[in-house]
Amino acid sequence: MREPILDVRFYATESGREPVREFLLDLTVEDRRAVGTDLKTVQFGWPLGMPLVRKMGDGLWEVRSTIPDGIVRVLFTVREQQMVLLHAFVKKSPKTPAPDMDTAQRRLRRIKGD
């Protein structure tokens, strides 16, 4: 079996919470499987582009997973061969909501030490 290109790591808050893991655990088993399959595709196929992965800004990408309730977006960065999952949400509008982008960018700055 081939090795993954990236290891997957969940962003952790200062209190130790892992918001993306919590988000995924709240999904149905089927939805969680769909998102997990897409994350694994990125992990083994990096770098990837559309339609699965879209660059969202400097050092920030999103994985786009379709589920019955909408489209799950998992915003991540890549650091030292690790795919760090920063933020996840179900997208219900054409544009990524500003609060979701702000959360991902704030977490990205935190792990960069800025």
Coordinates of C-alpha atoms in Angstrom, one line a residue:
M1 CA 0.0 0.0 0.0
R2 CA 1.3 3.4 -0.9
E3 CA 2.1 6.0 1.8
P4 CA 0.0 9.2 2.1
I5 CA 1.6 12.4 0.8
L6 CA 0.1 14.4 3.7
D7 CA -0.6 13.4 7.3
V8 CA -3.9 14.8 8.6
R9 CA -4.1 16.8 11.8
F10 CA -7.0 18.6 13.4
Y11 CA -6.5 22.2 14.6
A12 CA -6.7 22.3 18.4
T13 CA -7.8 25.4 20.4
E14 CA -5.8 26.5 23.4
S15 CA -8.2 24.6 25.6
G16 CA -7.6 21.4 23.5
R17 CA -10.9 21.3 21.6
E18 CA -10.8 20.1 18.0
P19 CA -13.6 22.0 16.2
V20 CA -13.4 20.2 12.9
R21 CA -13.4 16.8 14.6
E22 CA -16.4 17.9 16.6
F23 CA -18.2 19.1 13.4
L24 CA -17.5 15.8 11.7
L25 CA -18.8 13.7 14.6
D26 CA -22.1 15.7 14.5
L27 CA -22.6 14.6 10.9
T28 CA -24.5 11.4 10.0
V29 CA -22.4 8.3 9.4
E30 CA -23.0 8.6 5.6
D31 CA -22.1 12.2 5.5
R32 CA -19.0 11.7 7.6
R33 CA -17.9 8.8 5.3
A34 CA -18.3 11.1 2.2
V35 CA -16.2 13.9 3.8
G36 CA -13.6 11.3 5.0
T37 CA -13.3 9.8 1.6
D38 CA -12.7 13.3 0.1
L39 CA -10.1 14.1 2.8
K40 CA -8.4 10.9 2.1
T41 CA -8.3 11.6 -1.7
V42 CA -6.5 14.9 -0.9
Q43 CA -4.2 13.2 1.6
F44 CA -3.0 10.7 -1.0
G45 CA -3.3 12.9 -4.1
W46 CA -1.9 16.3 -3.0
P47 CA -1.7 18.7 -4.7
L48 CA -5.2 18.6 -6.2
G49 CA -7.4 21.2 -7.8
M50 CA -11.0 21.7 -8.7
P51 CA -13.6 20.3 -8.4
L52 CA -12.4 18.7 -5.1
V53 CA -10.0 21.4 -3.8
R54 CA -10.0 25.1 -4.3
K55 CA -7.4 27.6 -3.2
M56 CA -9.0 30.2 -0.9
G57 CA -6.1 32.5 -0.2
D58 CA -2.5 32.5 0.9
G59 CA -1.9 29.1 2.5
L60 CA -5.6 28.3 2.7
W61 CA -7.6 25.7 0.7
E62 CA -11.0 24.1 0.9
V63 CA -12.1 20.5 0.4
R64 CA -15.6 20.5 -1.2
S65 CA -17.8 17.5 -0.3
T66 CA -21.4 17.1 -1.4
I67 CA -23.9 15.7 1.1
P68 CA -27.7 15.6 0.9
D69 CA -28.1 18.7 3.1
G70 CA -25.7 20.8 1.0
I71 CA -21.9 21.1 0.6
V72 CA -19.5 20.5 3.4
R73 CA -16.4 22.8 3.2
V74 CA -13.3 21.8 5.2
L75 CA -10.8 24.7 5.2
F76 CA -7.2 23.6 5.7
T77 CA -3.6 24.6 5.4
V78 CA -0.5 22.5 4.6
R79 CA 2.5 22.7 7.0
E80 CA 5.5 20.4 7.0
Q81 CA 3.7 17.6 5.1
Q82 CA 0.6 17.9 7.3
M83 CA -2.9 18.8 6.2
V84 CA -4.1 20.9 9.2
L85 CA -8.0 21.0 9.2
L86 CA -8.8 24.5 10.5
H87 CA -12.6 24.9 10.1
A88 CA -15.6 23.1 8.6
F89 CA -19.2 24.1 7.9
V90 CA -22.1 23.2 5.6
K91 CA -22.3 25.8 2.9
K92 CA -25.8 26.9 1.9
S93 CA -25.0 30.0 -0.2
P94 CA -22.9 30.6 -3.3
K95 CA -20.3 32.6 -1.5
T96 CA -18.3 31.4 1.5
P97 CA -19.7 33.3 4.5
A98 CA -17.3 35.9 5.9
P99 CA -17.4 34.5 9.5
D100 CA -16.3 31.1 8.3
M101 CA -13.4 32.6 6.3
D102 CA -12.5 34.8 9.3
T103 CA -12.4 31.7 11.6
A104 CA -10.2 29.8 9.3
Q105 CA -7.8 32.7 8.8
R106 CA -7.6 33.4 12.5
R107 CA -6.7 29.8 13.2
L108 CA -4.2 29.8 10.4
R109 CA -2.5 32.9 11.9
R110 CA -2.4 31.2 15.3
I111 CA -0.6 28.1 14.0
K112 CA 1.8 30.2 12.0
G113 CA 2.6 32.1 15.2
D114 CA 1.6 35.5 13.7

